[in-house]
mmCIF file of C-alpha atoms in Angstrom:
data_model
loop_
_atom_site.group_PDB
_atom_site.id
_atom_site.type_symbol
_atom_site.label_atom_id
_atom_site.label_comp_id
_atom_site.label_asym_id
_atom_site.label_seq_id
_atom_site.Cartn_x
_atom_site.Cartn_y
_atom_site.Cartn_z
ATOM 1 C CA PHE M 14 0.000 0.000 0.000
ATOM 2 C CA LEU M 15 2.825 2.408 0.882
ATOM 3 C CA ARG M 16 4.513 1.785 -2.471
ATOM 4 C CA GLU M 17 1.250 2.524 -4.330
ATOM 5 C CA ALA M 18 0.785 5.745 -2.335
ATOM 6 C CA LEU M 19 4.309 6.860 -3.206
ATOM 7 C CA GLU M 20 3.800 6.112 -6.891
ATOM 8 C CA GLU M 21 0.473 7.997 -6.936
ATOM 9 C CA SER M 22 2.158 10.897 -5.180
ATOM 10 C CA ARG M 23 4.836 10.968 -7.875
ATOM 11 C CA VAL M 24 2.205 10.974 -10.618
ATOM 12 C CA ASN M 25 0.335 13.831 -8.938
ATOM 13 C CA GLN M 26 3.524 15.900 -8.674
ATOM 14 C CA GLY M 27 3.999 15.710 -12.443
ATOM 15 C CA GLY M 28 7.188 15.593 -14.446
ATOM 16 C CA LEU M 29 6.672 12.027 -15.673
ATOM 17 C CA LYS M 30 6.891 11.275 -19.361
ATOM 18 C CA ILE M 31 4.532 8.671 -20.784
ATOM 19 C CA TYR M 32 5.290 7.102 -24.145
ATOM 20 C CA THR M 33 2.726 5.220 -26.203
ATOM 21 C CA THR M 34 2.495 3.746 -29.657
ATOM 22 C CA ILE M 35 -1.211 4.623 -29.908
ATOM 23 C CA ASP M 36 -1.893 6.741 -32.992
ATOM 24 C CA PRO M 37 -4.557 9.319 -31.972
ATOM 25 C CA GLU M 38 -6.174 9.374 -35.428
ATOM 26 C CA LYS M 39 -6.320 5.581 -35.663
ATOM 27 C CA GLN M 40 -7.664 5.434 -32.098
ATOM 28 C CA LEU M 41 -10.501 7.832 -32.936
ATOM 29 C CA ASN M 42 -11.314 5.897 -36.123
ATOM 30 C CA ALA M 43 -11.256 2.578 -34.253
ATOM 31 C CA LEU M 44 -13.706 3.863 -31.645
ATOM 32 C CA GLY M 45 -16.041 5.084 -34.386
ATOM 33 C CA VAL M 46 -15.863 1.754 -36.224
ATOM 34 C CA VAL M 47 -16.613 -0.292 -33.091
ATOM 35 C CA ARG M 48 -19.563 1.918 -32.164
ATOM 36 C CA THR M 49 -21.025 2.028 -35.684
ATOM 37 C CA TYR M 50 -20.584 -1.698 -36.361
ATOM 38 C CA THR M 51 -21.967 -2.693 -32.956
ATOM 39 C CA GLU M 52 -24.968 -0.406 -33.352
ATOM 40 C CA ASN M 53 -25.689 -1.736 -36.852
ATOM 41 C CA LEU M 54 -25.332 -5.340 -35.707
ATOM 42 C CA ARG M 55 -27.711 -4.720 -32.812
ATOM 43 C CA LYS M 56 -30.301 -3.194 -35.174
ATOM 44 C CA GLU M 57 -29.914 -6.068 -37.653
ATOM 45 C CA PHE M 58 -30.495 -8.738 -35.015
ATOM 46 C CA LEU M 59 -33.450 -6.874 -33.496
ATOM 47 C CA LYS M 60 -35.012 -6.506 -36.940
ATOM 48 C CA LYS M 61 -34.536 -10.181 -37.856
ATOM 49 C CA ASN M 62 -35.616 -11.606 -34.502
ATOM 50 C CA LYS M 63 -38.638 -9.553 -33.450
ATOM 51 C CA ASN M 64 -40.471 -12.623 -32.168
ATOM 52 C CA TYR M 65 -37.669 -14.001 -30.016
ATOM 53 C CA PRO M 66 -37.438 -12.091 -26.706
ATOM 54 C CA GLU M 67 -34.256 -13.882 -25.588
ATOM 55 C CA ILE M 68 -32.405 -13.013 -28.786
ATOM 56 C CA ASN M 69 -33.671 -9.417 -28.533
ATOM 57 C CA ARG M 70 -32.236 -9.185 -25.019
ATOM 58 C CA LEU M 71 -28.911 -10.562 -26.227
ATOM 59 C CA ALA M 72 -28.864 -8.262 -29.261
ATOM 60 C CA LYS M 73 -29.132 -5.220 -27.013
ATOM 61 C CA GLN M 74 -26.060 -6.449 -25.122
ATOM 62 C CA LEU M 75 -23.865 -7.034 -28.189
ATOM 63 C CA ASN M 76 -20.508 -5.362 -27.825
ATOM 64 C CA GLY M 77 -17.229 -5.244 -29.650
ATOM 65 C CA VAL M 78 -13.531 -4.759 -29.110
ATOM 66 C CA LEU M 79 -10.749 -3.833 -31.493
ATOM 67 C CA ILE M 80 -6.996 -3.918 -31.255
ATOM 68 C CA SER M 81 -4.835 -2.729 -34.137
ATOM 69 C CA LEU M 82 -1.195 -3.793 -34.245
ATOM 70 C CA ASP M 83 1.693 -2.834 -36.472
ATOM 71 C CA PRO M 84 2.633 -6.253 -37.935
ATOM 72 C CA TYR M 85 6.323 -5.327 -38.190
ATOM 73 C CA THR M 86 6.920 -3.922 -34.711
ATOM 74 C CA GLY M 87 4.047 -5.342 -32.649
ATOM 75 C CA ASN M 88 3.225 -1.809 -31.502
ATOM 76 C CA ILE M 89 -0.385 -1.197 -30.514
ATOM 77 C CA LEU M 90 -1.766 1.510 -32.818
ATOM 78 C CA ALA M 91 -5.369 1.574 -31.549
ATOM 79 C CA GLU M 92 -7.297 -0.224 -28.839
ATOM 80 C CA VAL M 93 -11.022 -0.099 -28.091
ATOM 81 C CA GLY M 94 -12.447 -2.083 -25.193
ATOM 82 C CA GLY M 95 -16.146 -1.845 -26.032
ATOM 83 C CA TYR M 96 -19.059 0.140 -27.377
ATOM 84 C CA SER M 97 -19.375 2.449 -24.385
ATOM 85 C CA VAL M 98 -15.697 3.357 -24.009
ATOM 86 C CA ASP M 99 -15.148 7.003 -23.184
ATOM 87 C CA GLU M 100 -12.149 9.279 -22.732
ATOM 88 C CA SER M 101 -11.366 7.672 -19.374
ATOM 89 C CA GLY M 102 -10.605 4.377 -21.141
ATOM 90 C CA SER M 103 -12.595 2.527 -18.511
ATOM 91 C CA GLN M 104 -13.112 -0.531 -20.717
ATOM 92 C CA ILE M 105 -9.751 -0.732 -22.468
ATOM 93 C CA ASP M 106 -8.512 -3.532 -20.211
ATOM 94 C CA ARG M 107 -11.612 -5.526 -21.197
ATOM 95 C CA ILE M 108 -9.721 -6.643 -24.321
ATOM 96 C CA ARG M 109 -7.249 -8.593 -22.217
ATOM 97 C CA THR M 110 -9.480 -9.650 -19.313
ATOM 98 C CA MET M 111 -12.833 -10.657 -20.833
ATOM 99 C CA ARG M 112 -13.578 -14.377 -20.810
ATOM 100 C CA ARG M 113 -13.941 -16.073 -24.170
ATOM 101 C CA GLN M 114 -14.881 -19.501 -25.396
ATOM 102 C CA PRO M 115 -11.707 -21.407 -26.388
ATOM 103 C CA GLY M 116 -13.003 -21.783 -29.947
ATOM 104 C CA SER M 117 -13.502 -18.047 -30.295
ATOM 105 C CA THR M 118 -9.971 -17.438 -29.108
ATOM 106 C CA ILE M 119 -8.385 -19.586 -31.821
ATOM 107 C CA LYS M 120 -10.533 -18.345 -34.717
ATOM 108 C CA GLY M 121 -8.137 -15.463 -35.384
ATOM 109 C CA ILE M 122 -5.179 -17.821 -35.570
ATOM 110 C CA LEU M 123 -7.103 -20.257 -37.778
ATOM 111 C CA TYR M 124 -8.132 -17.551 -40.240
ATOM 112 C CA ALA M 125 -4.652 -15.979 -40.264
ATOM 113 C CA ILE M 126 -3.075 -19.314 -41.230
ATOM 114 C CA ALA M 127 -5.709 -20.073 -43.884
ATOM 115 C CA LEU M 128 -5.357 -16.582 -45.383
ATOM 116 C CA ASP M 129 -1.567 -16.767 -45.302
ATOM 117 C CA GLU M 130 -1.575 -20.130 -47.064
ATOM 118 C CA GLY M 131 -4.015 -18.865 -49.708
ATOM 119 C CA VAL M 132 -6.679 -21.434 -48.762
ATOM 120 C CA ILE M 133 -9.268 -18.656 -48.402
ATOM 121 C CA GLN M 134 -9.612 -14.970 -49.254
ATOM 122 C CA PRO M 135 -11.607 -12.233 -47.442
ATOM 123 C CA ASN M 136 -14.272 -12.416 -50.170
ATOM 124 C CA THR M 137 -14.513 -16.234 -50.195
ATOM 125 C CA VAL M 138 -18.196 -17.170 -49.937
ATOM 126 C CA PHE M 139 -19.282 -19.851 -47.482
ATOM 127 C CA VAL M 140 -22.738 -21.211 -46.763
ATOM 128 C CA ASP M 141 -23.636 -20.778 -43.102
ATOM 129 C CA GLU M 142 -25.912 -23.766 -42.614
ATOM 130 C CA PRO M 143 -26.191 -26.766 -40.294
ATOM 131 C CA ILE M 144 -23.172 -29.046 -40.734
ATOM 132 C CA ASN M 145 -22.053 -32.330 -39.222
ATOM 133 C CA VAL M 146 -18.349 -33.140 -39.014
ATOM 134 C CA ASN M 147 -17.846 -36.626 -37.598
ATOM 135 C CA GLY M 148 -20.732 -36.134 -35.188
ATOM 136 C CA TYR M 149 -19.777 -32.561 -34.230
ATOM 137 C CA LYS M 150 -22.563 -30.116 -35.072
ATOM 138 C CA PRO M 151 -21.376 -26.552 -34.468
ATOM 139 C CA LYS M 152 -24.006 -23.955 -33.690
ATOM 140 C CA ASN M 153 -23.808 -20.196 -33.887
ATOM 141 C CA TRP M 154 -24.250 -17.978 -30.855
ATOM 142 C CA TYR M 155 -27.245 -16.300 -32.505
ATOM 143 C CA LYS M 156 -28.996 -19.692 -32.854
ATOM 144 C CA ASP M 157 -29.592 -19.327 -36.585
ATOM 145 C CA TYR M 158 -27.864 -19.600 -39.955
ATOM 146 C CA LEU M 159 -27.239 -16.791 -42.424
ATOM 147 C CA GLY M 160 -26.911 -18.678 -45.724
ATOM 148 C CA ASN M 161 -24.323 -17.296 -48.164
ATOM 149 C CA ILE M 162 -21.784 -15.204 -46.301
ATOM 150 C CA THR M 163 -18.296 -13.923 -47.111
ATOM 151 C CA LEU M 164 -15.354 -14.730 -44.891
ATOM 152 C CA ARG M 165 -15.173 -11.048 -43.948
ATOM 153 C CA GLU M 166 -18.802 -11.162 -42.714
ATOM 154 C CA ALA M 167 -18.267 -14.507 -40.983
ATOM 155 C CA ILE M 168 -15.322 -13.137 -39.032
ATOM 156 C CA GLY M 169 -17.280 -10.021 -38.081
ATOM 157 C CA LYS M 170 -20.196 -12.085 -36.815
ATOM 158 C CA SER M 171 -18.064 -14.850 -35.292
ATOM 159 C CA VAL M 172 -19.797 -17.579 -37.331
ATOM 160 C CA ASN M 173 -18.810 -20.975 -35.933
ATOM 161 C CA THR M 174 -19.869 -23.057 -38.930
ATOM 162 C CA VAL M 175 -17.521 -21.141 -41.217
ATOM 163 C CA ALA M 176 -14.628 -21.603 -38.794
ATOM 164 C CA VAL M 177 -15.245 -25.364 -38.738
ATOM 165 C CA GLU M 178 -15.500 -25.452 -42.549
ATOM 166 C CA THR M 179 -12.200 -23.549 -42.772
ATOM 167 C CA ILE M 180 -10.490 -26.152 -40.576
#
């Protein structure tokens, strides 16, 4: 506790220099993208699922995060922790601390490998429909299927069937 008090005292006195790799313009754009995309996704799900109260409740809680990295240096260029992030950055740490399903965690790695090897492209069209792979029947979090969907859309909506097809 004493150490924390001393550090806070030093911060309050000023004179510290803080360095960051965050690009202010990219940060502002990232926040706008997360808010716009999340809002549009919420509206889309509410429109499509008017008769399903549980899905409506979930749609209103949809959120998003974004982290933009420089692939050559690993520097973080922009980081948004959720739809309701404000200047205080109160949700930034959400990116690192929120709990995820293991499958959702590896989707990024799966898609990166498949894209790198040329197996798929961002505009590759998949059919989001019920599938059965050796008895495994993946379902989507939104409890439905979207039909024809590009990889770009599937990634944005975290479509499980497309991830399994990619594997």
